[in-house]
Amino acid sequence: MASGSEDCSLKVWDCNPISAKHIRSQQGHIAAVSALAVTADGSTVLSASHDNTLQLWDVATYKSLHVFRGHRDKINCVTLSETLSYGISGSSDKRIGIWDLEKRINHQYLEGHGYEVTSVTSANLHGRNIIISGSIDNVLLLWDIDKLAAVHKLTSDFYDVKHIRMTSENQVSAIFQESASVWNITDKMLADGDASLSLTNCCCTHSITSVVSSCQQSWPIVGRSDKNGFIVGWDEMSRIRKWDLDNEIEAKVSSGHGDANLVTCLCLTDDNEILLCGSESGHVNLIGLHNTDQPIGQLKKPPSAENSPVTAISLIETQQNREGPITILIFTAHKNGKITCYSIDKATLYCCGCVSVTECDGNIVTDDGPDVKQPLMVDPMQHIGSLPSAVTHLIAYTAQGAVKLLSCSDSPNNPSIIIWDVANQREAMKLDGHTHRVTSICMVGDTHAISGSRDGTVRYWNLESGACRVDRSDHSDIRSLCVTRDGKQYLVSTNKNVITVHDTTSGECIRTIALGSKVNMKYLSLSRDGSQLLCCYDDFSSEVRSLETGDVKLSMVGHQNEWGNIAYISDDQTVFSRSSHCGMKMWSSTTGEVLGYIGLDQENDKESGVTTAIGHSRMVTAVAVHSGNFVLTGSYDKTIKLWTIEQSHDGKLRFSLVNTYYFEHAVTAIEMCKDNVICVGLLSGLVCFLRLNID
């Protein structure tokens, strides 16, 4: 077995369960090894790296045979042609490279994707040598290797292709950020294209099946202004963590949501007394931070939200006159694009702050019993508006005495920023300019805002006139922005291993902060005193760095929120997937329906949406299927559980726990070997082998 790592090395392992050991390390790349492909005879390995190169290795001699150069940006994926001696790579330079492994030259580059290529595979479909490639948008392209041209385009309603594979003859599956889709490839699809085909005229085919996973905002997090620290939706379940950076204290906060109900977004009042916590079930709990760190109330879910997860929260205080009561307007947005406003008297809310409550069977109740005064339940006041897809950002502000709301969605095809007139429940202005999904918005004072996008630009907006200034356009993927408390500087994180610091007035880059091997930052935030940065990454880790020096002060590992590995039963009609829950789902790849749950109790209150974990106590990180009748699940709780699949009299699939295997570290990967032996990867970096006692 061969493995690649962020430490730039490639390792070869002996997978014999008796003599299992690490054989040798190969050091050739100067950046993270992102993907590997092994030839059918096992004699050579082709490795791809973020150093923009591929290397061909001889397994017997452990030597590098050749270095392939030509990509202009990091290489994300690699595969081998089934029938030709070609290596195929996908890169962030938006190109697909075809490499002749015998002649050791670049055969050709294929260009057609509008964004970075994230996954490639090859297949022989209807007698043609075909490459299938995916990007961070919702498009998969089919290429004829002999014609060196795109012959068909597949589209999905979902974005960010993570993995492509052939599930059966002439059937393609793709894993997206929050879903999986399957297509049947017909001979007519491939015959429609020719070498002169324009990609804009390719006929599109919708997937025959789509299954949708959970929606969780990446790293739900808010900074504290009363203390030098952060509050983070840290774990894969409903837990929240408070970090006090000055005193190096970490404390738990109860979200009030069920154990397997994910925390999707957070919002903190200006005085840091009340934390609003959105969940996957669509509920928002109010958490009192002053005394209890417990739920004190709940925003009632609006009918328009249905069971859609909460994706963004914002709030603002208003006052009719100086002597009048202070009203807090709370805005919530859901994955279905609906935006709702709640209104609550501040004194009433803070009066509940001394009451400690919990969620029981979907209802918020006090800890002191049912006879005690019930906590606050807030009804929705009005529907503000809707966006075409999941709302990712909400910012409430005042302009000339009126409350306005900034919003944007996760759609790369509709990247406008919408300003809502809250009082009149209508769209007041549309800010156009970005050409791809907006990933971050920050206010600068009361009249300006900055936004970053995956189109590689940062725009500085005048919210009164709608005019903007483009401060940055170097074709990097902007991931996150943050503004210093005085508003004089802003920081930009991209998919590169660097943070840039800019002057707000001119947009000029003042300096850079190097991140070493860390890339693809999800979130960037400044501490209250402006001296420390919280950096959260795609690899589910986070770091606290000094803003002045860039040195790492603290490193942590958090939750995972994307579709992970999937496993198919031998008939290729049933799919097992793990997400951020403590369990798994089993899907039909024919209909897209959920067939059953492993480790999750779905017999719960439909209104509350609370899911109870009955298997693992923490997130499931890996899944493997054995002989079609057994399923193995690995978890952050340092266990692997073995389940049997049975069909009950009512036709539903039931799962029974057979055995639990314990490890010293969190389980991150499971792979089936021969003779009931499994290969297990642990978070510590260890790889071990386990023989199952299965009849």
Coordinates of C-alpha atoms in Angstrom, one line a residue, residues 372-675:
V372 CA -41.1 26.6 37.2
K373 CA -41.8 29.6 34.9
Q374 CA -41.2 28.6 31.3
P375 CA -38.3 30.2 29.4
L376 CA -38.7 32.6 26.5
M377 CA -40.3 31.3 23.3
V378 CA -40.1 33.9 20.5
D379 CA -42.5 33.9 17.6
P380 CA -41.4 35.0 14.1
M381 CA -42.4 38.6 13.3
Q382 CA -42.2 38.7 9.5
H383 CA -40.8 37.1 6.4
I384 CA -38.2 39.4 4.9
G385 CA -37.5 37.7 1.5
S386 CA -35.9 34.8 -0.2
L387 CA -32.7 34.0 -2.1
P388 CA -32.5 31.3 -4.8
S389 CA -30.3 29.0 -2.7
A390 CA -28.9 28.6 0.8
V391 CA -28.2 32.0 2.4
T392 CA -24.5 32.1 3.6
H393 CA -24.2 35.6 5.1
L394 CA -26.5 38.0 6.9
I395 CA -25.4 41.4 8.3
A396 CA -27.9 43.8 9.9
Y397 CA -27.0 47.6 10.0
T398 CA -28.7 51.0 10.1
A399 CA -28.7 53.6 7.4
Q400 CA -30.3 57.0 7.9
G401 CA -32.3 55.6 10.8
A402 CA -33.6 52.6 8.9
V403 CA -32.6 49.0 9.5
K404 CA -31.0 47.3 6.4
L405 CA -29.9 43.7 5.9
L406 CA -27.0 42.5 3.7
S407 CA -27.4 39.0 2.3
C408 CA -25.9 36.6 -0.2
S409 CA -26.2 32.9 -1.2
D410 CA -23.9 30.0 -2.0
S411 CA -24.8 30.0 -5.7
P412 CA -21.8 30.6 -8.0
N413 CA -24.3 31.5 -10.8
N414 CA -26.1 34.2 -8.8
P415 CA -23.3 36.0 -6.8
S416 CA -25.2 39.2 -6.2
I417 CA -25.2 40.8 -2.7
I418 CA -28.8 41.9 -1.8
I419 CA -29.6 44.8 0.5
W420 CA -33.1 44.4 2.1
D421 CA -35.3 47.2 3.4
V422 CA -36.5 45.5 6.6
A423 CA -39.4 47.8 7.4
N424 CA -40.9 47.5 4.0
Q425 CA -39.9 43.8 3.5
R426 CA -38.5 44.4 0.0
E427 CA -35.2 44.4 -1.9
A428 CA -33.6 47.9 -1.7
M429 CA -30.5 47.4 -3.8
K430 CA -28.5 44.7 -5.6
L431 CA -24.7 44.8 -5.6
D432 CA -23.4 43.2 -8.8
G433 CA -19.8 42.7 -9.7
H434 CA -18.6 39.3 -8.5
T435 CA -18.7 36.5 -11.1
H436 CA -18.6 33.6 -8.7
R437 CA -19.8 32.7 -5.2
V438 CA -19.3 35.3 -2.5
T439 CA -17.5 33.7 0.4
S440 CA -17.2 36.5 2.9
I441 CA -18.7 39.9 3.7
C442 CA -17.6 42.4 6.4
M443 CA -18.9 45.9 7.4
V444 CA -16.4 48.8 7.4
G445 CA -18.0 51.5 9.4
D446 CA -21.7 52.3 8.8
T447 CA -21.7 53.0 5.0
H448 CA -19.2 50.6 3.5
A449 CA -18.6 46.8 3.2
I450 CA -16.0 44.5 1.7
S451 CA -16.7 41.2 0.1
G452 CA -14.6 38.4 -1.2
S453 CA -15.4 35.8 -3.8
R454 CA -14.2 32.7 -5.5
D455 CA -13.7 34.8 -8.6
G456 CA -10.4 36.0 -6.9
T457 CA -11.5 39.5 -6.2
V458 CA -12.1 41.7 -3.1
R459 CA -14.6 44.5 -3.6
Y460 CA -15.0 47.6 -1.4
W461 CA -18.6 48.7 -1.6
N462 CA -20.3 52.0 -0.9
L463 CA -23.7 50.8 0.5
E464 CA -25.4 54.1 -0.2
S465 CA -24.6 54.5 -3.9
G466 CA -23.8 50.8 -4.8
A467 CA -20.4 51.8 -6.3
C468 CA -17.4 49.5 -5.7
R469 CA -13.7 49.4 -5.9
V470 CA -11.9 46.2 -6.9
D471 CA -8.9 45.9 -4.6
R472 CA -7.5 42.5 -5.6
S473 CA -7.7 40.4 -8.7
D474 CA -4.9 37.7 -8.9
H475 CA -7.2 34.8 -9.6
S476 CA -6.8 33.2 -6.2
D477 CA -9.8 31.7 -4.5
I478 CA -10.8 34.2 -1.7
R479 CA -12.0 32.2 1.3
S480 CA -12.4 34.6 4.2
L481 CA -12.0 38.3 5.2
C482 CA -11.8 40.1 8.5
V483 CA -11.5 43.8 9.4
T484 CA -9.5 45.2 12.3
R485 CA -11.5 46.9 15.0
D486 CA -10.4 50.4 13.9
G487 CA -11.4 49.6 10.3
K488 CA -8.0 50.7 9.0
Q489 CA -6.9 47.3 7.7
Y490 CA -8.4 44.1 6.4
L491 CA -7.0 40.6 6.1
V492 CA -7.6 38.2 3.2
S493 CA -7.2 34.4 3.2
T494 CA -7.2 32.4 0.0
N495 CA -6.7 28.8 -1.1
K496 CA -3.0 29.6 -1.0
N497 CA -0.7 29.2 2.0
V498 CA -0.6 33.0 2.8
I499 CA -2.7 35.7 4.4
T500 CA -2.4 39.2 3.0
V501 CA -2.9 42.4 5.1
H502 CA -4.4 45.4 3.2
D503 CA -4.9 49.1 3.8
T504 CA -8.7 49.7 3.8
T505 CA -8.4 53.2 2.3
S506 CA -6.3 52.3 -0.7
G507 CA -6.6 48.6 -0.9
E508 CA -2.8 48.3 -1.1
C509 CA -1.2 45.1 0.2
I510 CA 0.9 46.1 3.2
R511 CA 2.4 42.7 4.1
T512 CA 1.9 38.9 4.0
I513 CA 1.7 36.2 6.6
A514 CA 3.1 32.8 5.5
L515 CA 1.2 29.7 6.7
G516 CA 3.8 27.1 5.8
S517 CA 2.2 23.9 4.4
K518 CA -1.3 25.0 5.4
V519 CA -3.7 25.8 2.5
N520 CA -7.4 26.2 1.8
M521 CA -8.4 28.3 4.8
K522 CA -12.1 28.1 5.7
Y523 CA -12.4 31.0 8.2
L524 CA -10.3 33.8 9.5
S525 CA -11.0 35.9 12.6
L526 CA -9.2 38.4 14.8
S527 CA -9.1 38.4 18.6
R528 CA -10.6 41.3 20.5
D529 CA -7.2 42.9 21.1
G530 CA -6.3 42.5 17.5
S531 CA -3.0 40.6 18.3
Q532 CA -4.0 37.1 17.4
L533 CA -5.6 35.3 14.4
L534 CA -7.8 32.3 14.4
C535 CA -7.3 30.3 11.2
C536 CA -9.6 27.4 10.4
Y537 CA -8.7 25.1 7.5
D538 CA -10.2 22.5 5.1
D539 CA -8.3 19.7 6.8
F540 CA -10.5 20.3 9.9
S541 CA -7.7 21.8 12.0
S542 CA -7.3 25.3 13.3
E543 CA -4.5 27.5 14.5
V544 CA -4.1 30.6 16.7
R545 CA -1.4 32.7 15.2
S546 CA 0.3 36.0 16.2
L547 CA -0.8 38.8 13.8
E548 CA 2.6 40.5 14.2
T549 CA 4.9 37.5 13.6
G550 CA 2.6 34.8 12.1
D551 CA 3.9 32.3 14.6
V552 CA 1.6 29.5 15.7
K553 CA 0.5 29.8 19.3
L554 CA -2.0 27.0 19.4
S555 CA -3.1 24.1 17.1
M556 CA -6.3 22.2 17.3
V557 CA -8.4 19.6 15.4
G558 CA -12.1 20.2 15.1
H559 CA -15.1 18.7 13.3
Q560 CA -15.6 17.5 9.8
N561 CA -18.6 18.7 7.8
E562 CA -18.4 17.4 4.3
W563 CA -19.3 14.2 2.6
G564 CA -16.5 11.8 3.4
N565 CA -15.8 8.4 2.0
I566 CA -18.7 6.4 0.6
A567 CA -19.0 2.6 0.3
Y568 CA -21.1 0.6 -2.2
I569 CA -22.6 -2.8 -1.6
S570 CA -21.6 -5.2 -4.3
D571 CA -24.7 -4.6 -6.4
D572 CA -23.8 -0.9 -6.8
Q573 CA -27.4 0.0 -6.0
T574 CA -26.9 0.8 -2.4
V575 CA -24.6 3.5 -0.9
F576 CA -23.4 4.0 2.6
S577 CA -22.3 7.4 3.6
R578 CA -21.1 9.1 6.7
S579 CA -21.5 12.8 7.4
S580 CA -21.1 14.9 10.6
H581 CA -23.5 12.9 12.6
C582 CA -22.7 10.1 15.1
G583 CA -24.1 7.6 12.6
M584 CA -24.6 6.9 8.9
K585 CA -27.2 6.7 6.2
M586 CA -27.8 4.0 3.7
W587 CA -29.1 5.3 0.3
S588 CA -30.6 3.8 -2.8
S589 CA -28.5 4.9 -5.8
T590 CA -31.5 4.2 -8.0
T591 CA -34.1 6.3 -6.3
G592 CA -32.1 8.5 -4.0
E593 CA -34.2 7.5 -1.0
V594 CA -32.8 6.8 2.5
L595 CA -33.1 3.1 3.1
G596 CA -32.0 3.1 6.7
Y597 CA -29.9 4.5 9.5
I598 CA -26.9 3.0 11.3
G599 CA -26.3 4.2 14.8
L600 CA -29.0 6.9 14.7
D601 CA -32.5 6.6 16.3
Q602 CA -34.9 8.3 13.9
E603 CA -38.0 7.5 16.0
N604 CA -38.1 11.1 17.4
D605 CA -40.2 14.2 17.4
K606 CA -40.6 15.3 13.8
E607 CA -41.1 18.9 14.9
S608 CA -38.0 19.0 17.0
G609 CA -35.8 17.3 14.5
V610 CA -33.7 15.9 17.3
T611 CA -31.7 12.9 16.3
T612 CA -30.4 10.5 19.0
A613 CA -27.1 8.7 18.7
I614 CA -27.4 5.0 19.7
G615 CA -24.1 3.7 18.3
H616 CA -21.0 5.9 18.3
S617 CA -20.7 8.7 20.8
R618 CA -18.9 11.0 18.3
M619 CA -18.8 11.6 14.6
V620 CA -18.5 8.7 12.2
T621 CA -15.3 9.3 10.1
A622 CA -15.1 6.1 8.0
V623 CA -17.2 3.3 6.5
A624 CA -16.5 0.0 4.8
V625 CA -18.8 -2.8 3.6
H626 CA -17.8 -6.5 4.0
S627 CA -19.4 -9.3 2.0
G628 CA -22.5 -7.2 1.5
N629 CA -23.9 -8.3 4.9
F630 CA -21.6 -6.5 7.3
V631 CA -20.9 -2.8 7.7
L632 CA -17.9 -1.3 9.6
T633 CA -18.0 2.2 11.0
G634 CA -15.1 4.1 12.5
S635 CA -15.4 7.2 14.7
Y636 CA -13.7 10.0 16.6
D637 CA -14.7 8.1 19.7
K638 CA -11.7 5.7 19.1
T639 CA -13.8 2.7 18.1
I640 CA -14.8 0.6 15.1
K641 CA -18.2 -0.9 15.3
L642 CA -19.3 -4.0 13.2
W643 CA -23.0 -4.1 12.2
T644 CA -25.1 -6.7 10.4
I645 CA -27.8 -5.8 7.8
E646 CA -31.2 -7.5 8.2
Q647 CA -34.5 -7.0 6.4
S648 CA -37.5 -6.9 8.7
H649 CA -41.0 -8.2 8.0
D650 CA -42.2 -4.7 7.0
G651 CA -39.5 -4.5 4.3
K652 CA -37.3 -2.0 6.2
L653 CA -33.6 -2.6 6.7
R654 CA -32.5 -3.0 10.3
F655 CA -28.9 -3.0 11.7
S656 CA -27.6 -4.9 14.7
L657 CA -24.4 -4.2 16.5
V658 CA -22.1 -7.3 16.5
N659 CA -18.9 -6.1 18.0
T660 CA -16.9 -3.0 19.1
Y661 CA -13.2 -2.7 18.6
Y662 CA -11.3 -0.1 20.7
F663 CA -8.2 2.0 19.7
E664 CA -5.9 4.4 21.4
H665 CA -6.6 7.2 18.9
A666 CA -9.5 8.4 16.8
V667 CA -10.3 6.3 13.7
T668 CA -10.1 8.2 10.4
A669 CA -10.0 5.5 7.7
I670 CA -11.0 1.8 7.2
E671 CA -10.1 -0.3 4.2
M672 CA -11.0 -4.0 3.6
C673 CA -8.1 -6.4 2.9
K674 CA -8.2 -10.1 2.3
D675 CA -9.3 -12.9 4.6

